[in-house]
Coordinates of C-alpha atoms in Angstrom, one line a residue:
Chain A
M1 CA -110.0 139.3 127.6
S2 CA -109.5 138.6 124.0
S3 CA -108.5 135.3 122.4
F4 CA -105.0 136.8 121.9
V5 CA -104.3 135.1 125.3
L6 CA -104.4 131.8 123.5
N7 CA -101.1 132.7 121.8
F8 CA -99.3 132.8 125.2
P9 CA -98.4 129.1 125.5
L10 CA -96.6 129.2 122.1
F11 CA -94.9 132.5 123.0
M12 CA -93.7 131.0 126.2
I13 CA -92.3 127.9 124.5
I14 CA -90.4 130.1 122.0
L15 CA -89.3 132.5 124.7
C16 CA -87.9 129.5 126.8
L17 CA -85.8 128.4 123.8
V18 CA -84.5 131.9 123.2
C19 CA -83.6 132.3 126.9
A20 CA -81.8 129.0 126.8
A21 CA -79.7 130.1 123.9
V22 CA -79.0 133.5 125.4
G23 CA -78.2 132.0 128.8
T24 CA -75.2 130.2 127.4
L25 CA -73.5 133.6 126.7
L26 CA -74.3 135.1 130.1
P27 CA -72.4 135.0 133.4
R28 CA -73.9 132.8 136.1
A29 CA -75.8 135.5 138.0
A30 CA -77.4 136.9 134.8
A31 CA -78.3 133.5 133.6
R32 CA -80.0 132.9 137.0
T33 CA -82.0 136.1 136.7
V34 CA -83.1 135.2 133.2
S35 CA -84.2 131.7 134.3
L36 CA -86.1 133.1 137.3
S37 CA -87.8 135.8 135.3
L38 CA -88.7 133.3 132.6
A39 CA -90.3 130.9 135.1
A40 CA -92.2 133.9 136.7
L41 CA -93.3 135.2 133.3
C42 CA -94.5 131.7 132.3
L43 CA -96.4 131.5 135.5
A44 CA -98.1 134.8 134.9
A45 CA -98.8 134.2 131.2
I46 CA -100.2 130.7 131.8
F47 CA -102.3 132.1 134.6
C48 CA -103.9 134.5 132.1
V49 CA -104.5 131.6 129.8
F50 CA -106.0 129.6 132.6
L51 CA -108.4 132.4 133.5
Y52 CA -109.5 132.7 129.8
V53 CA -110.0 129.0 129.3
Y54 CA -111.8 128.7 132.6
G55 CA -114.1 131.6 131.7
A56 CA -114.8 130.1 128.3
G57 CA -115.5 126.7 129.9
Q58 CA -114.1 124.8 126.9
E59 CA -110.8 123.7 125.4
F60 CA -109.1 125.3 122.4
E61 CA -107.1 123.8 119.6
Y62 CA -104.3 126.2 118.7
R63 CA -103.2 125.7 115.1
M64 CA -99.5 126.5 114.5
G65 CA -99.1 127.7 111.0
H66 CA -102.0 127.7 108.6
Y67 CA -102.5 124.0 108.0
P68 CA -105.6 122.4 109.7
H69 CA -105.3 118.9 111.1
P70 CA -104.5 116.2 109.9
W71 CA -101.6 118.1 108.3
G72 CA -100.5 120.9 110.7
N73 CA -99.2 120.8 114.2
E74 CA -101.3 121.9 117.1
L75 CA -101.3 122.8 120.8
K76 CA -104.3 122.0 122.9
I77 CA -105.1 124.6 125.5
G78 CA -107.4 123.5 128.2
I79 CA -108.0 123.8 132.0
L80 CA -105.8 120.9 133.2
E81 CA -103.1 121.8 130.7
S82 CA -103.0 125.4 132.0
L83 CA -103.2 124.3 135.6
F84 CA -100.2 122.0 135.3
G85 CA -98.3 124.5 133.2
M86 CA -98.7 126.9 136.0
A87 CA -97.8 124.4 138.7
F88 CA -94.6 123.3 136.8
S89 CA -93.5 127.0 136.2
L90 CA -94.2 127.7 139.9
V91 CA -92.2 124.8 141.2
L92 CA -89.3 125.5 138.9
F93 CA -89.3 129.1 140.0
L94 CA -89.3 128.2 143.7
S95 CA -86.7 125.5 143.2
L96 CA -84.3 127.9 141.4
L97 CA -85.0 130.6 144.0
G98 CA -84.4 128.4 147.0
G99 CA -81.6 126.3 145.4
K100 CA -79.0 129.0 144.8
D101 CA -76.8 128.1 147.8
P102 CA -76.1 124.4 146.9
L103 CA -75.4 125.4 143.3
D104 CA -72.9 128.0 144.4
R105 CA -71.2 125.6 146.8
L106 CA -71.0 122.5 144.6
V107 CA -70.7 123.6 141.0
E108 CA -67.6 125.1 139.4
P109 CA -68.0 128.8 138.9
G110 CA -67.5 128.6 135.1
K111 CA -70.3 126.0 134.7
G112 CA -73.0 127.5 136.8
R113 CA -74.7 129.2 133.9
F114 CA -75.3 125.9 132.1
F115 CA -77.4 124.7 134.9
Y116 CA -79.8 127.6 134.3
V117 CA -79.7 126.9 130.5
M118 CA -80.7 123.3 131.2
A119 CA -83.5 124.5 133.6
D120 CA -84.9 126.7 130.8
L121 CA -84.8 123.6 128.5
V122 CA -86.6 121.5 131.1
L123 CA -89.3 124.1 131.3
V124 CA -89.8 124.3 127.6
A125 CA -90.0 120.5 127.4
L126 CA -92.5 120.4 130.2
L127 CA -94.6 123.1 128.6
V128 CA -94.6 121.2 125.3
L129 CA -95.5 117.9 127.0
V130 CA -98.4 119.7 128.7
Y131 CA -99.7 121.5 125.7
S132 CA -98.7 119.6 122.6
N133 CA -101.4 117.9 120.6
D134 CA -99.0 115.9 118.5
L135 CA -97.4 112.6 119.6
F136 CA -94.2 112.9 117.7
T137 CA -93.6 116.4 118.9
G138 CA -94.2 114.9 122.3
Y139 CA -91.5 112.3 121.6
V140 CA -88.9 115.0 120.5
F141 CA -89.5 117.0 123.6
I142 CA -89.4 113.9 125.8
E143 CA -85.8 113.5 124.5
I144 CA -85.0 117.1 125.0
C145 CA -86.3 116.8 128.5
T146 CA -84.1 113.7 129.0
L147 CA -81.0 115.4 127.8
A148 CA -81.6 118.6 129.7
S149 CA -82.2 116.7 132.9
C150 CA -79.1 114.7 132.3
G151 CA -77.2 118.0 132.0
I152 CA -78.8 119.2 135.2
L153 CA -77.7 116.0 137.0
M154 CA -74.1 116.0 135.8
I155 CA -73.4 119.7 136.4
R156 CA -71.5 118.8 139.6
G157 CA -69.0 117.0 137.4
N158 CA -67.3 114.5 139.7
G159 CA -67.0 110.9 138.9
R160 CA -70.0 109.7 140.9
T161 CA -72.4 112.2 139.4
V162 CA -71.2 111.3 135.9
L163 CA -71.9 107.6 136.7
A164 CA -75.3 108.5 138.1
S165 CA -76.2 110.6 135.1
T166 CA -75.1 107.8 132.7
R167 CA -77.3 105.3 134.6
Y168 CA -80.2 107.8 134.5
L169 CA -79.7 108.4 130.8
I170 CA -79.6 104.6 130.0
F171 CA -82.8 103.9 131.9
S172 CA -84.5 107.0 130.4
L173 CA -83.4 106.0 126.8
T174 CA -84.9 102.5 127.1
G175 CA -88.2 104.3 128.1
S176 CA -88.0 106.7 125.2
G177 CA -87.3 103.7 122.8
L178 CA -90.4 101.9 124.0
F179 CA -92.4 105.1 123.7
L180 CA -91.1 105.8 120.2
F181 CA -91.9 102.3 119.0
G182 CA -95.4 102.5 120.5
V183 CA -96.1 105.7 118.7
I184 CA -94.8 104.3 115.4
I185 CA -97.0 101.3 115.6
L186 CA -100.0 103.5 116.4
Y187 CA -99.1 105.7 113.4
N188 CA -98.8 102.6 111.3
I189 CA -102.3 101.3 112.1
T190 CA -104.1 104.7 112.2
G191 CA -102.1 107.0 109.9
H192 CA -102.3 109.9 112.3
L193 CA -100.1 111.6 114.9
L194 CA -102.4 114.5 115.9
M195 CA -104.4 113.5 119.0
P196 CA -107.9 114.5 117.8
D197 CA -107.5 112.5 114.6
L198 CA -105.9 109.6 116.4
K199 CA -108.8 109.5 118.8
E200 CA -111.3 109.3 116.0
A201 CA -109.2 106.6 114.2
V202 CA -108.7 104.6 117.4
G203 CA -112.5 104.7 118.0
A204 CA -113.1 103.4 114.5
L205 CA -110.5 100.7 114.8
T206 CA -111.9 99.4 118.1
A207 CA -115.4 99.4 116.7
S208 CA -114.3 97.4 113.7
G209 CA -112.2 95.1 115.8
A210 CA -109.2 95.3 113.3
Y211 CA -105.6 95.4 114.4
R212 CA -106.4 94.5 117.9
F213 CA -103.0 93.1 118.8
P214 CA -100.9 95.9 117.3
F215 CA -103.1 98.4 119.1
L216 CA -102.7 96.7 122.4
A217 CA -98.9 96.5 121.8
S218 CA -98.8 100.2 121.0
V219 CA -100.8 101.3 124.1
S220 CA -98.6 99.0 126.3
L221 CA -95.4 100.3 124.8
V222 CA -96.4 103.9 125.2
S223 CA -97.6 103.5 128.8
I224 CA -94.7 101.4 129.9
G225 CA -92.2 103.6 128.2
L226 CA -93.5 106.7 130.0
A227 CA -93.7 104.7 133.3
V228 CA -90.0 103.7 132.9
K229 CA -89.1 107.3 132.3
S230 CA -90.9 108.4 135.4
G231 CA -89.0 105.8 137.4
L232 CA -91.8 103.5 138.3
F233 CA -91.0 100.2 140.1
P234 CA -89.0 98.1 139.0
F235 CA -87.3 100.8 137.0
H236 CA -86.7 103.1 140.0
L237 CA -83.2 101.8 140.8
W238 CA -81.4 104.9 139.3
M239 CA -83.2 107.2 141.7
A240 CA -81.3 106.6 144.9
D241 CA -77.9 106.9 143.2
T242 CA -78.9 109.8 141.1
Y243 CA -80.6 111.9 143.8
G244 CA -78.0 110.9 146.3
E245 CA -75.1 112.2 144.3
A246 CA -76.5 115.2 142.4
V247 CA -76.7 118.8 143.6
P248 CA -79.9 119.0 145.7
T249 CA -81.3 121.7 143.4
S250 CA -80.9 119.2 140.5
S251 CA -82.6 116.5 142.5
A252 CA -85.4 118.9 143.4
I253 CA -86.1 119.8 139.7
L254 CA -85.8 116.2 138.6
S255 CA -88.0 114.6 141.2
G256 CA -90.4 117.5 141.4
L257 CA -90.9 118.2 137.7
V258 CA -89.3 116.0 135.1
T259 CA -90.7 112.7 136.3
K260 CA -94.1 114.3 136.7
G261 CA -94.1 115.7 133.1
Y262 CA -94.1 112.1 131.8
A263 CA -96.9 111.0 134.1
F264 CA -99.0 114.0 132.9
F265 CA -98.3 113.1 129.3
L266 CA -99.5 109.6 130.0
V267 CA -102.8 111.0 131.4
R268 CA -103.1 113.1 128.2
F269 CA -102.4 110.0 126.1
I270 CA -105.2 108.1 127.9
F271 CA -107.7 110.9 127.5
D272 CA -106.8 112.4 124.1
V273 CA -105.6 109.5 122.2
T274 CA -107.3 106.3 123.3
G275 CA -110.1 107.8 125.4
P276 CA -110.5 106.4 128.9
D277 CA -113.0 103.7 127.9
I278 CA -110.9 102.1 125.3
F279 CA -107.8 102.4 127.5
W280 CA -109.6 100.6 130.3
Q281 CA -110.6 97.8 127.9
S282 CA -107.0 97.2 127.1
G283 CA -106.1 96.0 130.6
V284 CA -102.8 98.0 130.6
Q285 CA -104.2 100.0 133.6
N286 CA -104.0 96.8 135.7
V287 CA -100.3 96.5 134.9
L288 CA -99.7 100.1 135.8
F289 CA -101.8 99.6 139.0
A290 CA -99.7 96.6 140.0
M291 CA -96.4 98.3 139.3
G292 CA -97.6 101.4 141.2
A293 CA -98.7 99.5 144.2
A294 CA -95.5 97.5 144.3
G295 CA -93.5 100.7 143.8
V296 CA -95.2 102.3 146.8
V297 CA -94.3 99.5 149.1
M298 CA -90.8 98.8 147.7
G299 CA -90.0 102.5 147.7
S300 CA -90.9 102.9 151.3
V301 CA -89.1 99.7 152.3
G302 CA -86.0 101.1 150.5
A303 CA -86.3 104.4 152.3
I304 CA -86.4 102.7 155.7
Q305 CA -83.2 100.8 155.0
E306 CA -81.3 104.0 154.0
N307 CA -78.9 105.7 156.4
N308 CA -78.3 108.6 154.1
L309 CA -80.7 111.6 154.0
Y310 CA -80.7 112.2 150.3
R311 CA -81.1 108.6 149.4
M312 CA -83.9 108.2 151.8
I313 CA -85.8 111.1 150.1
A314 CA -85.0 109.5 146.7
Y315 CA -86.6 106.2 147.7
S316 CA -89.6 108.2 149.0
S317 CA -89.8 109.7 145.5
A318 CA -89.9 106.2 144.0
A319 CA -92.8 105.5 146.4
Q320 CA -94.7 108.7 145.3
I321 CA -94.3 107.8 141.6
G322 CA -95.9 104.5 142.6
Y323 CA -98.8 106.4 144.0
I324 CA -99.3 108.4 140.9
Y325 CA -99.4 105.3 138.6
M326 CA -101.5 103.4 141.1
G327 CA -104.1 106.2 140.8
I328 CA -103.9 106.1 137.0
G329 CA -104.5 102.4 137.1
L330 CA -107.3 102.6 139.7
S331 CA -110.2 104.2 137.8
A332 CA -110.8 106.8 135.0
D333 CA -112.5 109.4 137.1
L334 CA -111.6 109.5 140.8
G335 CA -108.5 107.5 140.5
L336 CA -107.1 109.9 137.9
T337 CA -108.2 112.9 140.0
A338 CA -106.2 111.4 142.9
A339 CA -103.2 110.8 140.6
L340 CA -103.3 114.3 139.3
F341 CA -103.6 115.7 142.8
H342 CA -100.7 113.5 143.8
I343 CA -98.6 114.9 141.0
L344 CA -99.2 118.4 142.3
L345 CA -98.6 117.3 145.9
H346 CA -95.3 115.7 145.1
A347 CA -94.2 118.5 142.8
L348 CA -94.7 121.0 145.7
T349 CA -93.3 118.8 148.5
K350 CA -90.2 116.9 147.2
P351 CA -88.2 120.0 146.1
A352 CA -88.9 121.5 149.6
L353 CA -87.6 118.3 151.2
F354 CA -84.4 118.3 149.0
L355 CA -83.7 121.9 149.5
S356 CA -84.2 121.8 153.3
A357 CA -82.2 118.7 153.6
S358 CA -79.4 120.4 151.8
R359 CA -79.5 123.4 154.2
L360 CA -79.6 121.0 157.2
S361 CA -76.7 119.0 155.9
A362 CA -74.6 122.0 154.9
R363 CA -74.9 123.3 158.5
M364 CA -73.6 120.1 159.9
G365 CA -70.5 120.2 157.7
G366 CA -72.0 118.3 154.8
A367 CA -73.1 115.3 156.9
L368 CA -75.7 113.1 155.3
K369 CA -75.7 110.2 157.8
F370 CA -78.6 110.5 160.3
R371 CA -76.5 110.3 163.4
N372 CA -74.4 113.3 162.2
L373 CA -77.5 115.4 161.6
Q374 CA -78.6 115.3 165.2
G375 CA -79.8 118.7 166.3
A376 CA -79.5 120.3 162.9
G377 CA -83.0 121.7 163.2
Y378 CA -81.8 124.0 166.1
Y379 CA -79.0 125.4 164.1
E380 CA -81.0 125.9 161.0
P381 CA -84.5 126.8 162.3
A382 CA -86.1 127.7 158.9
A383 CA -84.9 124.6 157.1
G384 CA -86.0 122.5 160.1
V385 CA -89.5 123.8 160.0
Y386 CA -89.8 123.5 156.2
F387 CA -88.5 120.0 156.3
T388 CA -90.9 119.0 159.0
A389 CA -93.9 120.6 157.1
A390 CA -93.0 118.7 153.9
A391 CA -92.4 115.5 155.8
F392 CA -95.8 115.8 157.5
S393 CA -97.3 116.3 154.0
M394 CA -95.5 113.1 152.7
I395 CA -96.8 111.1 155.7
G396 CA -100.3 112.5 155.1
L397 CA -101.1 114.3 158.3
P398 CA -104.3 116.4 158.3
F399 CA -104.1 120.0 157.2
T400 CA -101.5 119.1 154.5
M401 CA -101.9 118.2 150.9
G402 CA -100.7 114.7 151.6
F403 CA -103.8 114.0 153.7
I404 CA -106.2 115.1 150.9
S405 CA -104.3 112.9 148.5
K406 CA -104.6 109.8 150.6
Y407 CA -108.3 110.6 151.2
L408 CA -108.8 110.9 147.4
F409 CA -107.1 107.5 146.9
G410 CA -109.3 105.9 149.5
L411 CA -112.4 107.5 147.9
A412 CA -111.4 106.2 144.4
A413 CA -110.7 102.8 145.8
F414 CA -114.2 102.3 146.9
R415 CA -115.5 102.9 143.4
A416 CA -113.1 100.3 141.9
S417 CA -113.4 96.5 141.8
T418 CA -113.0 94.5 145.1
P419 CA -109.4 93.2 144.5
K420 CA -108.2 96.8 143.7
L421 CA -110.1 98.2 146.7
V422 CA -108.5 95.7 149.1
L423 CA -105.1 96.2 147.5
T424 CA -105.3 100.0 147.5
L425 CA -106.4 100.2 151.1
L426 CA -103.7 97.8 152.1
V427 CA -101.0 99.7 150.2
L428 CA -102.2 103.0 151.7
A429 CA -102.1 101.6 155.2
V430 CA -98.7 99.9 154.9
S431 CA -97.1 102.9 153.1
T432 CA -98.5 105.4 155.7
V433 CA -97.0 103.4 158.5
L434 CA -93.6 103.1 156.7
N435 CA -93.7 106.8 155.7
T436 CA -94.4 107.8 159.3
F437 CA -91.6 105.6 160.5
Y438 CA -88.8 107.0 158.3
F439 CA -89.9 110.6 158.2
A440 CA -90.7 110.7 161.9
R441 CA -87.3 109.2 162.6
T442 CA -85.6 112.0 160.6
V443 CA -87.7 114.8 162.1
L444 CA -87.0 113.5 165.6
R445 CA -83.3 113.2 164.8
I446 CA -82.9 116.8 163.6
Y447 CA -84.8 118.0 166.7
N448 CA -82.8 115.9 169.1
A449 CA -80.5 117.8 171.4
P450 CA -77.0 117.5 169.9
K451 CA -74.5 115.8 172.2
K452 CA -71.8 118.3 171.4
P453 CA -71.9 121.2 169.0
P454 CA -70.6 120.2 165.6
A455 CA -67.0 121.2 165.1
E456 CA -67.3 122.1 161.4
R457 CA -70.3 124.3 161.9
Q458 CA -70.5 126.7 159.0
P459 CA -71.1 130.4 159.9
A460 CA -74.7 131.4 159.6
K461 CA -75.5 132.7 156.2
D462 CA -78.5 134.9 155.6
L463 CA -80.4 133.5 152.7
P464 CA -83.6 135.4 152.2
S465 CA -84.2 133.6 148.8
Y466 CA -84.2 130.2 150.5
I467 CA -86.4 131.4 153.4
I468 CA -89.0 132.8 150.9
A469 CA -89.0 129.8 148.6
G470 CA -89.3 127.3 151.5
A471 CA -92.0 129.4 153.1
L472 CA -94.0 129.5 149.9
F473 CA -93.7 125.7 149.4
A474 CA -94.9 125.1 153.0
L475 CA -97.7 127.7 152.8
I476 CA -99.1 126.4 149.5
N477 CA -99.0 122.9 150.9
V478 CA -100.9 123.8 154.1
A479 CA -103.3 126.2 152.3
V480 CA -104.3 123.6 149.8
G481 CA -104.4 121.0 152.5
I482 CA -107.0 123.1 154.4
L483 CA -108.9 124.4 151.4
S484 CA -108.6 121.5 149.0
G485 CA -112.2 121.7 147.7
P486 CA -111.7 124.2 144.8
L487 CA -108.6 122.3 143.5
T488 CA -110.1 118.9 143.5
D489 CA -113.3 120.3 141.9
L490 CA -111.1 122.0 139.3
L491 CA -109.3 118.7 138.6
G492 CA -112.6 116.8 138.2
Y493 CA -114.0 119.6 136.0
G494 CA -110.8 119.6 133.9
L495 CA -111.0 115.8 133.5
S496 CA -114.6 116.1 132.4
L497 CA -113.6 118.6 129.7
F498 CA -110.6 116.5 128.6
Chain B
M1 CA -99.5 83.2 110.4
L2 CA -96.3 82.5 108.4
R3 CA -98.0 84.3 105.5
I4 CA -98.6 87.4 107.6
L5 CA -95.0 87.3 108.8
W6 CA -93.7 87.0 105.3
D7 CA -96.0 89.9 104.1
S8 CA -94.7 92.1 106.8
R9 CA -91.1 90.8 106.8
I10 CA -89.4 94.2 107.0
Q11 CA -91.6 95.1 110.0
S12 CA -90.9 91.7 111.6
A13 CA -87.2 92.2 111.1
A14 CA -87.5 95.7 112.6
V15 CA -89.2 94.3 115.7
I16 CA -86.5 91.7 116.2
L17 CA -83.8 94.3 115.7
F18 CA -85.6 96.6 118.2
A19 CA -85.7 93.8 120.8
V20 CA -81.9 93.1 120.2
G21 CA -81.0 96.7 120.6
F22 CA -83.3 97.2 123.6
T23 CA -81.9 94.2 125.6
T24 CA -78.3 95.2 124.7
L25 CA -79.0 98.8 126.0
L26 CA -80.6 97.5 129.2
L27 CA -78.6 94.5 130.1
N28 CA -75.1 94.7 128.6
R29 CA -72.5 95.9 131.1
N30 CA -70.2 97.5 128.6
L31 CA -70.9 101.1 127.9
M32 CA -69.8 101.0 124.2
K33 CA -72.0 98.0 123.6
K34 CA -74.9 99.8 125.3
I35 CA -74.4 102.7 122.9
V36 CA -74.4 100.4 119.9
G37 CA -77.5 98.8 121.3
L38 CA -79.2 102.2 121.6
N39 CA -78.4 102.8 117.9
I40 CA -79.7 99.5 116.8
M41 CA -82.9 100.1 118.7
D42 CA -83.4 103.5 117.2
T43 CA -82.5 102.4 113.7
A44 CA -85.0 99.6 114.0
A45 CA -87.7 102.1 114.8
Y46 CA -86.7 104.2 111.8
L47 CA -86.6 101.1 109.6
F48 CA -90.2 100.3 110.6
L49 CA -91.3 103.8 109.9
T50 CA -89.6 104.0 106.5
S51 CA -90.9 100.6 105.4
I52 CA -94.5 101.6 106.1
G53 CA -94.0 105.0 104.4
Y54 CA -93.0 103.5 101.1
I55 CA -95.8 102.4 98.7
E56 CA -94.6 100.4 95.7
G57 CA -95.1 102.0 92.4
R58 CA -95.5 105.5 93.6
L59 CA -93.3 108.5 93.0
P60 CA -91.2 110.4 95.5
P61 CA -93.2 113.3 96.9
I62 CA -91.8 116.0 94.6
L63 CA -94.1 117.6 92.1
A64 CA -92.9 116.5 88.7
D65 CA -94.3 116.5 85.2
G66 CA -97.4 118.3 86.3
V67 CA -98.9 115.3 88.1
A68 CA -100.9 117.1 90.9
D69 CA -102.9 114.0 92.1
A70 CA -101.7 113.1 95.6
S71 CA -102.4 109.4 95.1
A72 CA -99.4 109.3 92.6
Y73 CA -96.9 110.0 95.4
V74 CA -95.8 108.3 98.6
N75 CA -96.5 109.9 101.9
P76 CA -93.6 112.3 102.8
L77 CA -94.4 112.4 106.5
P78 CA -92.7 109.1 107.6
A79 CA -89.5 110.3 105.9
G80 CA -89.7 113.6 107.7
L81 CA -90.3 111.8 111.0
V82 CA -87.3 109.6 110.4
L83 CA -85.1 112.6 109.7
T84 CA -86.3 114.2 113.0
G85 CA -85.7 110.9 114.8
I86 CA -82.2 110.6 113.4
V87 CA -81.3 114.0 114.7
V88 CA -82.7 113.1 118.1
S89 CA -80.8 109.8 118.3
V90 CA -77.5 111.4 117.1
S91 CA -77.7 114.0 119.9
V92 CA -78.5 111.4 122.5
T93 CA -75.6 109.2 121.3
A94 CA -73.3 112.1 121.4
V95 CA -74.2 112.9 125.0
L96 CA -73.9 109.2 126.0
L97 CA -70.5 109.0 124.3
A98 CA -69.3 112.1 126.1
L99 CA -70.4 110.7 129.4
S100 CA -68.6 107.4 128.6
L101 CA -65.5 109.3 127.8
R102 CA -65.5 111.1 131.1
L103 CA -66.1 107.8 132.9
Y104 CA -63.2 106.2 131.1
K105 CA -60.9 109.1 131.9
R106 CA -61.8 108.9 135.5
Y107 CA -62.0 105.1 136.1
H108 CA -60.0 103.7 133.1
T109 CA -62.6 101.1 132.2
L110 CA -65.9 101.0 130.3
D111 CA -67.3 98.1 132.2
L112 CA -70.1 99.4 134.4
D113 CA -69.8 96.7 137.1
T114 CA -66.1 97.5 137.5
I115 CA -66.9 101.2 137.8
Y116 CA -69.5 100.5 140.4
R117 CA -67.0 98.4 142.3
I118 CA -64.4 101.2 142.2
V119 CA -67.0 103.8 143.3
H120 CA -68.1 101.6 146.1
E121 CA -64.6 101.0 147.3
E122 CA -63.9 104.8 147.2
A123 CA -67.0 105.4 149.2
E124 CA -65.9 103.0 151.9
E125 CA -62.5 104.5 152.1
R126 CA -64.0 107.9 152.6
E127 CA -66.0 106.8 155.7

C-alpha cells in the first residue's frame, strides 16, 4: 500500500462537507442514502489508513498545502486517531441505519433531510477533532460540532425540544468560550498553535519556569472547557431534558458521538500539546478525577430517581461521561487506556439503548413511564434483546465490553496513589450497584407479563434496518467483551506512540 | 504586581470582560441578556488576541516599499484568527437568536424560568 492512503482523512473531511452541502438539495430518502454511504465510505477509507499506519508502526504528519510548520496547517495520522475515526464513523452509520423509524415518525417530512445534513456535519467535525494537529482548527470545528448537534436536537421542532436545544447550546457555548480563552492564552505565551511546536515550546517554558500561572490557567481552561462540553458533572444538567425530549436518533448521535469527540480531543491535548508528564504536574487531572467520580455517582443517583425511560438513559450517560474523565484523571497510562476503552464502550452501547428504547416505547403507544412499558419486550422481541444486551454491558456483566472497562479501571486504580485507589474502587462499587438497580429494574419491567394487552398497540412493522443495526451493536459489544485483548493492546500501543 | 497589571492593562481588561460575559451567559435568566453576554465573552477573547498581535512601531503585514525583512511587520496570524473567530461567533449568535425567536413565539416570554414553569405546567396537564 502506498502512502497515497495518507490523503484519505483529508479527502473524507472534504467529502463530508460536500455531501452536507449537496444533502440540503435532496429529498429525505436520498439525503439518508448519501449520509449512510458517506459514513460507510469513511469507515472503509479510515480502515485503510489504519492498516497503513499500523503496518508502518509510526505516526505521520500530513501537511495541508506546501507550508511546513510552524506556518501551515496539519493533520496528524496515527493509530489511535484512525481507530477512533473508524469507531465514530461506524457508530454514526449504525445509528442512522437503525434510527430511521423515529425520524420518520417524529420529524416533519419537509425537514427530514436537514437531519442528515447535520449528521454529515457532525461526522466532519468529529473527523477534524480526531485528526487535526492545530488547536484553532480544533476550536472552529468544535463550534461546527456544537451547531450541528444543536440542529440535530431541534429537528423535532416542538416547543420543548427548542427549549432543550437552547439549554444545550448555552452550556456548550460556555464550554467553547473557556476553551477558546485557554487556547489564546497558550498562543500568547508560546506563539504557536500547531501541536508539535506547542509541545516543544511548552517543554521549554516548563524547564525555564517562566509563565507558570498563565500556563496553568490555560491548561485548566482548555480541560474544563472540553469537560463542560462533554457534559461532565456538575455541567450535566442539560442532558436529561435534552435526551428526554429529542428524537431518539438525535440522542443516540449526541450521547454516542458528540460528547465523546470532545473527550478524545482532550486526550490529544494532554498528549500532543502538554505531554502527559507536564499535564500531570499541573494538578488539573485531580480536578477532572474529582468531577468524574462525582459525576459517576450523581448520574447514577439521578437515573434511579427517574420514572421516564429516556431520562433514565440520559442520566446514565452523565455517569458514563464521569467514568471517562475519571479515567483521564487517574493515570497517564492505564487510566487513559481505560478512559479510551470506555469512550468506545459508551459510543457502541448508548445509541443501542436509545434506539431500542424508542422501539419499545413506540410499540406501547409512545409510553415512556416504566409502568406503561410492562411486557414491551414480548411485543418487540428484537428491541428487548438488544436493550437487555446493552443494559448488561452498562452494568458491566462478564462477556460484555462493560466488564472489561470496569476491569481496566480497577487495574489502573491499583497503579495510582492511595486516595485515588480507594475513591476509584468505591465509585466503581457504588456505581455498579446503582447501575444494576436501575437497569435490572427496566429489563425486568419490559419482560414482566403485561396485565392486559396495550390498547394502542401499533401494528408490527418489519424493520430490517433496525434489526441489522441493533444486532451489529450487540454483536460488537459481546465480541469485544470476549476478545478484548487485541483492542486493549492496541489502545496501549497507540498511547505509547502518541 | 500593580506594575504587571498596568503593563498588561488591555489583557487584564479582556480577562475582566470575559468573566463578565461568561457569568452573564451562564447565570442570567433572560435569553437576550445571555446572547449579549455571549458576545461580550467572545469579543473579550478577540480583544486579548488582537492586543497581543500588535507590536508598537511595526508596519501592517503588507509588503510595501520593498521592505522584505519580517521583523519590520506585525504578526498577521492573530488578526486572521480574530476574523475566523468573529465568523464563528456571528453564526453561533444567529442560531441562538433564531432559537430565542421560536421560544418567544411559542411561550411569549424570553425569561427562561417562566418558560420552564410553562413547560412544566403543560407536562402536568398532559399526564
